[in-house]
Amino acid sequence: MKDLQNNAITVLNNNWKDKFSIPCAKLYPFQWFWDSGLIAIGFAHFDMPKAEKEIETLLDAQWSNGFIPHIIFHTETDTYFPGPDFHRSDLHPQSSEKYKSTGMTQPPVTGFVLEDLYRISKDRDATLKFIESVIDKVYKNHEYFYNQRDPQDEGLVYIYHNWESGTDNSPIWDDIWDTMNPPEYTFERRDTTHVDAAQRPSKREYDHYLHIIEIAKQNNYNDQKIAELSPFLVQDPLFNAVLLKSNQSLIDLYRIIGNKNNNDKIHQLQKWQDKGTKAFNNKLYDEELGVYVHYDLRNEKLLKHISSSSFAPLFANLPSEARAKKMVDIMMEKFGNPDQYLCASFDPTSDRFNPKKYWRGPVWVNLNWMLYYGLKQYGFYDIAKRMKQDTIEIIDNNGFYEYFDSRKQEHKNGNAGYGGHNFSWSAALFIDLLN
Ligand code: DGY
C-alpha cells in the first residue's frame, strides 16, 4: 500500500501546474472546479501549501457576482473541445477579467473542502489563518446560488447544464434529451482522440450539450433568462447535497474562527441550511423508489432513476435515520451484489446501465469517497468498510483511472480502468482514504 500511496503522490505532483492542478494530461488540460477542491484534500496530507494554492487559484477566478466557473482556461490549447472561444464567458458582464472560463459551474465542494483541510492539518492555527483569508469568497459563492439559482425561493438551487451536475452523461439526462431536438452541430471532438469513444458520450449527446450553451450565450449567461429559457433546468440531489454539506462546514468554520463580525453570515447560512434541508427532504425524496432523485424544473416532474447521486444525501447528513436505513438497503440490493464493486454510478439493474460509459454505470472514486463518509456518519460501518476496500481494490487492480468497470469479472486482467489515466482526484481521495 505504501508504494501505491507514493504513486498517488507522484500523480498529484505531475498534474500540478505551478498554481493549480489539471485533472489529467491531454483529456483535461485546465482547472476544473470540483476536481480542484477534491485534489486539495489529497495535497493536504503531504503538501499543505499546494492544497492552499489550489483553492486560492480557484477562488481567484471567481466572478464579481460570486459565481465560480466549472473550467478555468489557464492555458491556450487546441486539444480540448469546447474551449474558451466556444464558451465565451466574457459575454457575462460580471465575469472575470483575469481568466477565461466557462459560463457554467459545478458542485460547490469548496466549503467542505476547507473543513477537510482543517481536519487533516498538522498545524491547525496556520490552516485556520488560511481559511480565514478565503472563507468570505466561499460564502459569496453560496450567496450567488441562493440569490440567482433558486427562482421560486425554495431553498434548492438549479443547474442548467448536465456538465454542471458533474455526472455528465448520466442516463437520467436521457429523459431531458427526449424533450429537445437540437440542430446537428459541426465540430471536432477532442476527447475521443485521447480516450476510446465507447467510454465517452455520443455525438448526439454533445449536440444537446452545445445547444444548451448556445441558448445561455444568446442571453449573455444571464441567470434569470436561463431560468426562463433553458430546456435543461434541474434540481440535482448530488449538487444540492454538496451545497448543504458546504453550508454546514462554513457555519462550523465561522464558529471556530469565532469573530463576532461573522454572526450575520452564520445566521444567514443557518437559514439556507434549515430551509434547504426541509425542501430537499420534501421535494427530492421519492417514496416509491425509497431514494432521492432529480427534479426536472422545466417539465415539473421527478426523474425517477436511481444513481449514485441518489445516495449522496448521506454525506450531507440529510436523511432521517429511518430513510437512511431504507436507502442503504436499496443500495445493497441493487448495487451491492457480490459480483459488483461498490458503487456503480447508475442502477445496475436498469436497461440504461452501461458499465464502461463514463457516468452511465462505472464506479467513480469521488462518489465512493462521499458515500464512505456518509455511511460511516450514519453508523453503517460494515458497508462503509466495503466501500473503502472496493475503492482501494479497483485502484490496486488497474491504477489511478478516472472511472472503473463495476463488474468484478472485468478486473481480472487489470484493464478495467477507463477514461483518463493518472487522474488527480482518484489519487487524492485514495490518499485520504488510506490516512
Ligand atoms: C468533459 O469534457 O467531459 C468534462 O467533464 C466537462 O466538464
CSV table of C-alpha atoms and ligand atoms in Angstrom, one decimal:
chain,number,residue,atom,x,y,z
A,1,MET,CA,0.0,0.0,0.0
A,2,LYS,CA,2.9,2.3,0.7
A,3,ASP,CA,4.1,2.0,-2.9
A,4,LEU,CA,0.6,2.8,-4.2
A,5,GLN,CA,0.4,5.8,-1.9
A,6,ASN,CA,3.8,7.0,-3.3
A,7,ASN,CA,2.4,6.6,-6.8
A,8,ALA,CA,-0.6,8.7,-5.8
A,9,ILE,CA,1.7,11.4,-4.6
A,10,THR,CA,3.6,11.2,-7.9
A,11,VAL,CA,0.3,11.5,-9.9
A,12,LEU,CA,-0.6,14.7,-8.0
A,13,ASN,CA,2.8,16.2,-8.3
A,14,ASN,CA,2.9,15.5,-12.0
A,15,ASN,CA,-0.5,17.1,-12.5
A,16,TRP,CA,0.5,20.2,-10.6
A,17,LYS,CA,1.0,23.3,-12.8
A,18,ASP,CA,2.6,25.9,-10.5
A,19,LYS,CA,-0.6,27.2,-9.1
A,20,PHE,CA,-3.4,24.7,-9.8
A,21,SER,CA,-3.8,21.1,-10.9
A,22,ILE,CA,-5.1,19.5,-14.1
A,23,PRO,CA,-7.4,16.5,-13.6
A,24,CYS,CA,-5.2,14.6,-16.0
A,25,ALA,CA,-2.9,15.2,-19.0
A,26,LYS,CA,-4.4,15.5,-22.6
A,27,LEU,CA,-8.1,14.8,-21.8
A,28,TYR,CA,-8.5,17.6,-19.2
A,29,PRO,CA,-5.7,20.2,-19.6
A,30,PHE,CA,-7.2,23.1,-17.4
A,31,GLN,CA,-8.5,23.6,-13.9
A,32,TRP,CA,-11.9,22.2,-13.1
A,33,PHE,CA,-14.0,23.4,-10.1
A,34,TRP,CA,-14.9,20.3,-8.2
A,35,ASP,CA,-11.7,18.4,-9.2
A,36,SER,CA,-9.7,21.3,-7.8
A,37,GLY,CA,-11.4,21.1,-4.4
A,38,LEU,CA,-11.1,17.3,-4.1
A,39,ILE,CA,-7.5,17.4,-5.3
A,40,ALA,CA,-6.7,19.9,-2.4
A,41,ILE,CA,-7.8,17.2,0.1
A,42,GLY,CA,-5.1,14.9,-1.3
A,43,PHE,CA,-2.4,17.5,-1.2
A,44,ALA,CA,-3.4,18.5,2.4
A,45,HIS,CA,-2.0,15.1,3.5
A,46,PHE,CA,1.6,15.8,2.3
A,47,ASP,CA,1.9,19.4,0.9
A,48,MET,CA,-0.4,21.9,2.6
A,49,PRO,CA,1.0,24.9,0.6
A,50,LYS,CA,-0.1,23.3,-2.6
A,51,ALA,CA,-3.5,22.5,-1.2
A,52,GLU,CA,-4.0,26.1,-0.2
A,53,LYS,CA,-2.7,27.5,-3.5
A,54,GLU,CA,-5.1,25.2,-5.4
A,55,ILE,CA,-8.0,26.8,-3.6
A,56,GLU,CA,-6.6,30.3,-3.8
A,57,THR,CA,-6.3,30.0,-7.6
A,58,LEU,CA,-9.8,28.6,-7.9
A,59,LEU,CA,-11.2,31.5,-5.9
A,60,ASP,CA,-9.1,34.0,-7.8
A,61,ALA,CA,-11.2,33.1,-10.9
A,62,GLN,CA,-14.5,33.9,-9.1
A,63,TRP,CA,-16.7,36.4,-10.9
A,64,SER,CA,-17.8,39.6,-9.1
A,65,ASN,CA,-21.3,38.2,-8.6
A,66,GLY,CA,-19.9,35.3,-6.6
A,67,PHE,CA,-20.1,32.7,-9.4
A,68,ILE,CA,-17.3,30.1,-9.7
A,69,PRO,CA,-16.9,28.6,-13.2
A,70,HIS,CA,-16.6,24.9,-13.9
A,71,ILE,CA,-13.4,25.2,-16.1
A,72,ILE,CA,-10.8,27.9,-15.8
A,73,PHE,CA,-8.8,28.0,-19.0
A,74,HIS,CA,-5.3,28.8,-17.7
A,75,THR,CA,-3.6,27.9,-21.0
A,76,GLU,CA,-4.2,28.0,-24.7
A,77,THR,CA,-4.6,24.6,-26.2
A,78,ASP,CA,-6.4,23.1,-29.1
A,79,THR,CA,-6.5,19.6,-27.6
A,80,TYR,CA,-9.8,20.3,-25.7
A,81,PHE,CA,-13.3,20.9,-27.1
A,82,PRO,CA,-15.2,23.1,-26.4
A,83,GLY,CA,-12.6,25.7,-25.4
A,84,PRO,CA,-12.8,29.3,-24.3
A,85,ASP,CA,-13.8,30.6,-27.8
A,86,PHE,CA,-16.8,28.5,-27.7
A,87,HIS,CA,-17.9,29.2,-24.1
A,88,ARG,CA,-17.2,33.0,-24.3
A,89,SER,CA,-17.6,33.7,-20.5
A,90,ASP,CA,-16.8,37.4,-21.4
A,91,LEU,CA,-20.4,37.7,-22.5
A,92,HIS,CA,-21.4,37.9,-18.9
A,93,PRO,CA,-20.9,41.5,-17.5
A,94,GLN,CA,-19.6,40.3,-14.2
A,95,SER,CA,-17.2,37.6,-15.5
A,96,SER,CA,-13.5,37.6,-14.5
A,97,GLU,CA,-11.3,39.9,-16.4
A,98,LYS,CA,-8.3,37.9,-15.5
A,99,TYR,CA,-9.3,34.4,-16.6
A,100,LYS,CA,-11.2,32.9,-19.5
A,101,SER,CA,-13.6,30.3,-18.3
A,102,THR,CA,-16.9,28.6,-19.0
A,103,GLY,CA,-20.2,30.2,-18.0
A,104,MET,CA,-21.4,27.2,-16.0
A,105,THR,CA,-20.5,25.9,-12.6
A,106,GLN,CA,-20.0,22.6,-10.8
A,107,PRO,CA,-20.9,21.0,-7.4
A,108,PRO,CA,-19.8,23.6,-4.8
A,109,VAL,CA,-17.3,21.5,-2.8
A,110,THR,CA,-15.2,24.4,-1.5
A,111,GLY,CA,-16.9,24.8,1.8
A,112,PHE,CA,-16.5,21.2,2.9
A,113,VAL,CA,-13.0,21.1,1.4
A,114,LEU,CA,-11.9,23.9,3.7
A,115,GLU,CA,-13.2,21.9,6.7
A,116,ASP,CA,-11.3,18.8,5.4
A,117,LEU,CA,-8.1,20.9,5.2
A,118,TYR,CA,-8.6,21.8,8.8
A,119,ARG,CA,-9.4,18.2,9.8
A,120,ILE,CA,-6.2,17.0,8.0
A,121,SER,CA,-3.8,19.8,9.0
A,122,LYS,CA,-0.9,19.2,11.4
A,123,ASP,CA,-0.8,23.0,12.1
A,124,ARG,CA,-4.4,23.9,12.7
A,125,ASP,CA,-3.6,27.5,13.7
A,126,ALA,CA,-1.9,28.2,10.4
A,127,THR,CA,-4.6,26.4,8.4
A,128,LEU,CA,-7.3,28.4,10.2
A,129,LYS,CA,-5.5,31.6,9.1
A,130,PHE,CA,-5.6,30.4,5.6
A,131,ILE,CA,-9.3,29.6,5.9
A,132,GLU,CA,-10.0,33.0,7.3
A,133,SER,CA,-8.4,34.6,4.3
A,134,VAL,CA,-10.7,32.8,1.8
A,135,ILE,CA,-13.9,31.8,3.6
A,136,ASP,CA,-15.8,35.0,2.7
A,137,LYS,CA,-15.3,34.2,-1.0
A,138,VAL,CA,-16.9,30.8,-0.5
A,139,TYR,CA,-19.7,32.5,1.4
A,140,LYS,CA,-20.2,34.8,-1.5
A,141,ASN,CA,-20.4,31.8,-3.8
A,142,HIS,CA,-23.2,30.3,-1.7
A,143,GLU,CA,-25.0,33.7,-1.7
A,144,TYR,CA,-24.8,33.7,-5.5
A,145,PHE,CA,-26.5,30.2,-5.6
A,146,TYR,CA,-29.4,31.2,-3.3
A,147,ASN,CA,-29.9,34.6,-4.9
A,148,GLN,CA,-29.6,33.6,-8.5
A,149,ARG,CA,-30.3,29.9,-8.8
A,150,ASP,CA,-33.5,29.5,-6.8
A,151,PRO,CA,-36.2,31.3,-8.8
A,152,GLN,CA,-39.1,30.1,-6.6
A,153,ASP,CA,-37.2,30.7,-3.4
A,154,GLU,CA,-37.5,27.1,-2.3
A,155,GLY,CA,-34.1,26.6,-0.7
A,156,LEU,CA,-33.0,24.4,-3.6
A,157,VAL,CA,-30.8,25.5,-6.4
A,158,TYR,CA,-31.0,24.6,-10.1
A,159,ILE,CA,-28.4,23.5,-12.6
A,160,TYR,CA,-28.9,24.4,-16.2
A,161,HIS,CA,-26.5,22.0,-17.9
A,162,ASN,CA,-25.5,18.4,-17.4
A,163,TRP,CA,-21.9,19.5,-17.1
A,164,GLU,CA,-22.9,21.5,-14.0
A,165,SER,CA,-24.0,18.2,-12.4
A,166,GLY,CA,-20.6,16.6,-12.7
A,167,THR,CA,-22.4,13.4,-13.8
A,168,ASP,CA,-22.1,14.5,-17.4
A,169,ASN,CA,-23.8,11.8,-19.4
A,170,SER,CA,-25.9,10.1,-16.7
A,171,PRO,CA,-28.9,8.2,-18.2
A,172,ILE,CA,-31.1,10.5,-16.1
A,173,TRP,CA,-30.5,13.2,-18.7
A,174,ASP,CA,-31.9,10.9,-21.5
A,175,ASP,CA,-35.3,12.0,-20.2
A,176,ILE,CA,-34.5,15.6,-20.9
A,177,TRP,CA,-32.8,14.9,-24.2
A,178,ASP,CA,-36.2,13.3,-25.2
A,179,THR,CA,-37.8,16.8,-24.7
A,180,MET,CA,-35.3,18.5,-27.0
A,181,ASN,CA,-34.4,18.4,-30.7
A,182,PRO,CA,-31.2,20.4,-31.2
A,183,PRO,CA,-29.6,21.0,-34.6
A,184,GLU,CA,-26.8,18.7,-35.7
A,185,TYR,CA,-23.7,20.8,-35.0
A,186,THR,CA,-20.5,20.5,-36.9
A,187,PHE,CA,-17.5,20.3,-34.6
A,188,GLU,CA,-14.4,18.4,-33.9
A,189,ARG,CA,-14.4,16.3,-30.8
A,190,ARG,CA,-11.0,16.1,-29.0
A,191,ASP,CA,-11.9,13.8,-26.1
A,192,THR,CA,-12.3,10.8,-28.4
A,193,THR,CA,-8.8,11.2,-29.7
A,194,HIS,CA,-7.5,10.7,-26.1
A,195,VAL,CA,-10.0,8.0,-24.9
A,196,ASP,CA,-11.9,5.2,-26.6
A,197,ALA,CA,-15.2,6.6,-27.8
A,198,ALA,CA,-17.0,3.6,-26.2
A,199,GLN,CA,-16.2,5.2,-22.9
A,200,ARG,CA,-17.4,8.7,-23.8
A,201,PRO,CA,-20.7,10.5,-24.6
A,202,SER,CA,-22.1,10.2,-28.1
A,203,LYS,CA,-22.0,12.9,-30.8
A,204,ARG,CA,-25.8,13.3,-30.5
A,205,GLU,CA,-25.4,13.9,-26.7
A,206,TYR,CA,-22.8,16.6,-27.5
A,207,ASP,CA,-25.3,18.3,-29.8
A,208,HIS,CA,-27.6,18.7,-26.8
A,209,TYR,CA,-24.7,19.9,-24.6
A,210,LEU,CA,-23.7,22.6,-27.1
A,211,HIS,CA,-27.3,23.6,-27.8
A,212,ILE,CA,-27.9,24.5,-24.1
A,213,ILE,CA,-24.7,26.6,-24.1
A,214,GLU,CA,-25.8,28.4,-27.3
A,215,ILE,CA,-29.1,29.4,-25.5
A,216,ALA,CA,-27.2,30.6,-22.5
A,217,LYS,CA,-24.8,32.6,-24.7
A,218,GLN,CA,-27.6,34.2,-26.6
A,219,ASN,CA,-28.7,35.5,-23.2
A,220,ASN,CA,-25.2,36.5,-22.1
A,221,TYR,CA,-25.3,33.9,-19.3
A,222,ASN,CA,-28.0,35.9,-17.5
A,223,ASP,CA,-29.3,33.7,-14.7
A,224,GLN,CA,-32.9,34.9,-14.9
A,225,LYS,CA,-33.0,34.4,-18.7
A,226,ILE,CA,-31.5,30.9,-18.3
A,227,ALA,CA,-34.1,30.0,-15.7
A,228,GLU,CA,-36.8,31.2,-18.1
A,229,LEU,CA,-35.4,29.6,-21.3
A,230,SER,CA,-33.1,26.7,-20.7
A,231,PRO,CA,-34.5,23.4,-21.8
A,232,PHE,CA,-32.3,21.8,-19.1
A,233,LEU,CA,-33.3,23.1,-15.6
A,234,VAL,CA,-32.9,20.6,-12.8
A,235,GLN,CA,-32.7,20.4,-9.0
A,236,ASP,CA,-30.0,17.8,-8.6
A,237,PRO,CA,-29.7,15.8,-5.3
A,238,LEU,CA,-25.9,15.5,-5.6
A,239,PHE,CA,-25.4,19.2,-6.3
A,240,ASN,CA,-27.8,20.3,-3.6
A,241,ALA,CA,-26.4,17.8,-1.1
A,242,VAL,CA,-22.9,19.2,-1.7
A,243,LEU,CA,-24.1,22.8,-1.3
A,244,LEU,CA,-25.8,21.9,2.0
A,245,LYS,CA,-22.8,20.0,3.2
A,246,SER,CA,-20.7,23.0,2.4
A,247,ASN,CA,-23.1,25.4,4.2
A,248,GLN,CA,-22.7,23.3,7.3
A,249,SER,CA,-18.9,23.4,7.0
A,250,LEU,CA,-19.0,27.2,6.6
A,251,ILE,CA,-21.1,27.5,9.7
A,252,ASP,CA,-18.7,25.3,11.7
A,253,LEU,CA,-15.6,27.1,10.4
A,254,TYR,CA,-17.0,30.6,11.1
A,255,ARG,CA,-17.8,29.4,14.7
A,256,ILE,CA,-14.2,28.1,15.1
A,257,ILE,CA,-12.8,31.4,13.7
A,258,GLY,CA,-15.0,33.0,16.4
A,259,ASN,CA,-15.1,36.6,15.1
A,260,LYS,CA,-18.4,38.4,16.1
A,261,ASN,CA,-18.4,40.2,12.8
A,262,ASN,CA,-19.3,36.9,11.1
A,263,ASN,CA,-22.5,36.3,13.1
A,264,ASP,CA,-24.8,37.7,10.4
A,265,LYS,CA,-23.2,35.2,7.9
A,266,ILE,CA,-23.7,32.3,10.3
A,267,HIS,CA,-27.3,33.3,10.8
A,268,GLN,CA,-27.9,33.5,7.0
A,269,LEU,CA,-26.2,30.2,6.4
A,270,GLN,CA,-28.3,28.6,9.1
A,271,LYS,CA,-31.4,29.9,7.3
A,272,TRP,CA,-30.4,28.5,4.0
A,273,GLN,CA,-29.5,25.3,5.8
A,274,ASP,CA,-32.8,24.8,7.6
A,275,LYS,CA,-34.9,25.8,4.6
A,276,GLY,CA,-32.8,23.8,2.2
A,277,THR,CA,-32.8,20.6,4.3
A,278,LYS,CA,-36.6,20.7,4.6
A,279,ALA,CA,-37.1,21.3,0.9
A,280,PHE,CA,-34.6,18.7,0.0
A,281,ASN,CA,-36.4,16.0,2.1
A,282,ASN,CA,-39.9,17.1,0.9
A,283,LYS,CA,-39.2,17.5,-2.8
A,284,LEU,CA,-36.3,15.3,-3.8
A,285,TYR,CA,-37.3,12.1,-1.9
A,286,ASP,CA,-39.3,9.6,-3.9
A,287,GLU,CA,-41.4,7.3,-1.6
A,288,GLU,CA,-41.9,4.7,-4.3
A,289,LEU,CA,-38.2,4.2,-5.0
A,290,GLY,CA,-37.1,4.9,-1.5
A,291,VAL,CA,-34.2,7.1,-2.5
A,292,TYR,CA,-33.6,10.7,-3.5
A,293,VAL,CA,-33.9,11.6,-7.2
A,294,HIS,CA,-33.6,14.6,-9.6
A,295,TYR,CA,-36.4,17.1,-10.1
A,296,ASP,CA,-36.9,18.5,-13.6
A,297,LEU,CA,-37.9,22.1,-13.0
A,298,ARG,CA,-38.5,22.8,-16.7
A,299,ASN,CA,-41.1,20.0,-17.1
A,300,GLU,CA,-42.1,20.0,-13.4
A,301,LYS,CA,-41.6,16.3,-12.6
A,302,LEU,CA,-39.3,13.9,-10.7
A,303,LEU,CA,-36.9,12.0,-12.9
A,304,LYS,CA,-37.3,8.6,-11.3
A,305,HIS,CA,-34.0,6.9,-11.7
A,306,ILE,CA,-31.6,5.5,-9.0
A,307,SER,CA,-28.0,6.6,-9.4
A,308,SER,CA,-25.0,7.1,-7.1
A,309,SER,CA,-26.3,10.7,-6.7
A,310,SER,CA,-29.4,9.2,-5.0
A,311,PHE,CA,-27.2,8.3,-2.0
A,312,ALA,CA,-25.1,11.5,-1.8
A,313,PRO,CA,-27.5,13.0,0.8
A,314,LEU,CA,-26.0,10.6,3.3
A,315,PHE,CA,-22.8,12.6,3.0
A,316,ALA,CA,-24.6,15.8,4.0
A,317,ASN,CA,-26.5,14.2,6.8
A,318,LEU,CA,-29.8,15.0,5.2
A,319,PRO,CA,-32.0,11.8,5.6
A,320,SER,CA,-33.6,10.7,8.8
A,321,GLU,CA,-32.2,7.5,10.3
A,322,ALA,CA,-35.2,5.6,9.0
A,323,ARG,CA,-34.8,6.9,5.5
A,324,ALA,CA,-31.0,6.3,5.6
A,325,LYS,CA,-31.7,2.6,6.5
A,326,LYS,CA,-34.1,2.2,3.6
A,327,MET,CA,-31.7,3.9,1.2
A,328,VAL,CA,-28.8,1.7,2.2
A,329,ASP,CA,-31.0,-1.4,1.9
A,330,ILE,CA,-31.7,-0.4,-1.7
A,331,MET,CA,-28.1,0.4,-2.4
A,332,MET,CA,-27.1,-3.1,-1.3
A,333,GLU,CA,-29.9,-4.8,-3.1
A,334,LYS,CA,-29.3,-3.1,-6.5
A,335,PHE,CA,-25.7,-2.0,-6.4
A,336,GLY,CA,-24.1,-4.3,-3.8
A,337,ASN,CA,-24.3,-7.7,-5.4
A,338,PRO,CA,-21.1,-9.6,-4.6
A,339,ASP,CA,-20.1,-9.7,-8.3
A,340,GLN,CA,-20.2,-5.8,-8.4
A,341,TYR,CA,-17.9,-3.3,-6.9
A,342,LEU,CA,-19.5,-0.5,-4.9
A,343,CYS,CA,-20.8,1.8,-6.1
A,344,ALA,CA,-21.8,1.9,-9.8
A,345,SER,CA,-22.8,5.4,-10.9
A,346,PHE,CA,-26.1,4.1,-12.2
A,347,ASP,CA,-28.6,1.4,-11.3
A,348,PRO,CA,-27.0,-1.9,-12.5
A,349,THR,CA,-30.5,-3.4,-12.8
A,350,SER,CA,-31.7,-0.8,-15.3
A,351,ASP,CA,-31.5,-1.3,-19.0
A,352,ARG,CA,-29.8,2.1,-19.3
A,353,PHE,CA,-26.9,0.8,-17.3
A,354,ASN,CA,-23.6,0.7,-19.2
A,355,PRO,CA,-20.5,-0.3,-17.0
A,356,LYS,CA,-18.0,1.2,-19.4
A,357,LYS,CA,-19.5,4.5,-20.4
A,358,TYR,CA,-18.5,7.4,-18.2
A,359,TRP,CA,-21.4,8.2,-15.8
A,360,ARG,CA,-23.8,5.6,-17.2
A,361,GLY,CA,-22.5,2.8,-14.8
A,362,PRO,CA,-18.8,2.9,-14.0
A,363,VAL,CA,-17.5,3.4,-10.4
A,364,TRP,CA,-16.2,6.8,-9.6
A,365,VAL,CA,-13.7,7.4,-6.7
A,366,ASN,CA,-15.2,10.8,-5.7
A,367,LEU,CA,-18.7,9.4,-5.2
A,368,ASN,CA,-17.3,6.4,-3.3
A,369,TRP,CA,-15.4,8.8,-1.1
A,370,MET,CA,-18.5,10.8,-0.3
A,371,LEU,CA,-20.6,7.7,0.3
A,372,TYR,CA,-17.9,6.2,2.6
A,373,TYR,CA,-18.0,9.2,4.9
A,374,GLY,CA,-21.8,9.3,4.7
A,375,LEU,CA,-22.2,5.6,5.6
A,376,LYS,CA,-19.8,6.0,8.5
A,377,GLN,CA,-21.7,9.0,9.8
A,378,TYR,CA,-24.9,7.0,10.0
A,379,GLY,CA,-23.2,4.1,11.6
A,380,PHE,CA,-23.2,1.7,8.7
A,381,TYR,CA,-19.6,0.6,9.5
A,382,ASP,CA,-19.5,-2.7,7.6
A,383,ILE,CA,-20.8,-1.2,4.3
A,384,ALA,CA,-18.6,1.8,4.7
A,385,LYS,CA,-15.7,-0.6,5.1
A,386,ARG,CA,-16.6,-2.4,1.9
A,387,MET,CA,-17.0,1.0,0.1
A,388,LYS,CA,-13.4,1.9,1.1
A,389,GLN,CA,-12.0,-1.6,0.4
A,390,ASP,CA,-13.6,-1.8,-3.0
A,391,THR,CA,-12.2,1.7,-3.9
A,392,ILE,CA,-8.7,0.7,-2.9
A,393,GLU,CA,-9.0,-2.6,-4.7
A,394,ILE,CA,-10.1,-1.2,-8.0
A,395,ILE,CA,-7.2,1.3,-7.9
A,396,ASP,CA,-4.8,-1.5,-6.9
A,397,ASN,CA,-6.1,-3.6,-9.8
A,398,ASN,CA,-5.9,-1.0,-12.5
A,399,GLY,CA,-4.1,2.2,-11.5
A,400,PHE,CA,-5.4,5.7,-10.9
A,401,TYR,CA,-8.0,5.9,-13.6
A,402,GLU,CA,-10.9,8.3,-14.0
A,403,TYR,CA,-13.6,5.6,-13.6
A,404,PHE,CA,-13.7,1.8,-13.4
A,405,ASP,CA,-15.9,-1.1,-14.5
A,406,SER,CA,-18.2,-2.0,-11.7
A,407,ARG,CA,-18.2,-5.7,-12.7
A,408,LYS,CA,-15.6,-7.7,-10.8
A,409,GLN,CA,-15.0,-10.2,-13.5
A,410,GLU,CA,-13.7,-7.4,-15.8
A,411,HIS,CA,-10.9,-6.7,-13.4
A,412,LYS,CA,-9.0,-10.0,-13.8
A,413,ASN,CA,-6.7,-8.6,-16.5
A,414,GLY,CA,-6.1,-5.2,-14.9
A,415,ASN,CA,-7.7,-3.2,-17.7
A,416,ALA,CA,-11.0,-2.3,-16.1
A,417,GLY,CA,-9.9,1.3,-15.6
A,418,TYR,CA,-11.4,3.8,-18.1
A,419,GLY,CA,-11.3,7.4,-19.3
A,420,GLY,CA,-8.3,9.5,-18.2
A,421,HIS,CA,-5.2,7.8,-16.7
A,422,ASN,CA,-3.2,9.2,-13.7
A,423,PHE,CA,-6.3,11.0,-12.8
A,424,SER,CA,-5.9,13.5,-9.9
A,425,TRP,CA,-8.9,13.1,-7.7
A,426,SER,CA,-8.6,9.3,-7.8
A,427,ALA,CA,-5.1,9.7,-6.4
A,428,ALA,CA,-6.1,12.5,-4.0
A,429,LEU,CA,-9.0,10.7,-2.4
A,430,PHE,CA,-7.2,7.4,-2.3
A,431,ILE,CA,-4.6,9.2,-0.1
A,432,ASP,CA,-7.4,10.5,2.1
A,433,LEU,CA,-9.0,7.1,2.4
A,434,LEU,CA,-5.7,5.4,3.4
A,435,ASN,CA,-5.0,8.0,6.1
B,1,DGY,C1,-15.7,16.8,-20.3
B,1,DGY,O1,-15.1,17.4,-21.1
B,1,DGY,O2,-16.2,15.7,-20.5
B,1,DGY,C2,-15.8,17.4,-18.9
B,1,DGY,O3,-16.2,16.5,-18.0
B,1,DGY,C3,-16.8,18.6,-18.9
B,1,DGY,O4,-16.7,19.1,-17.7
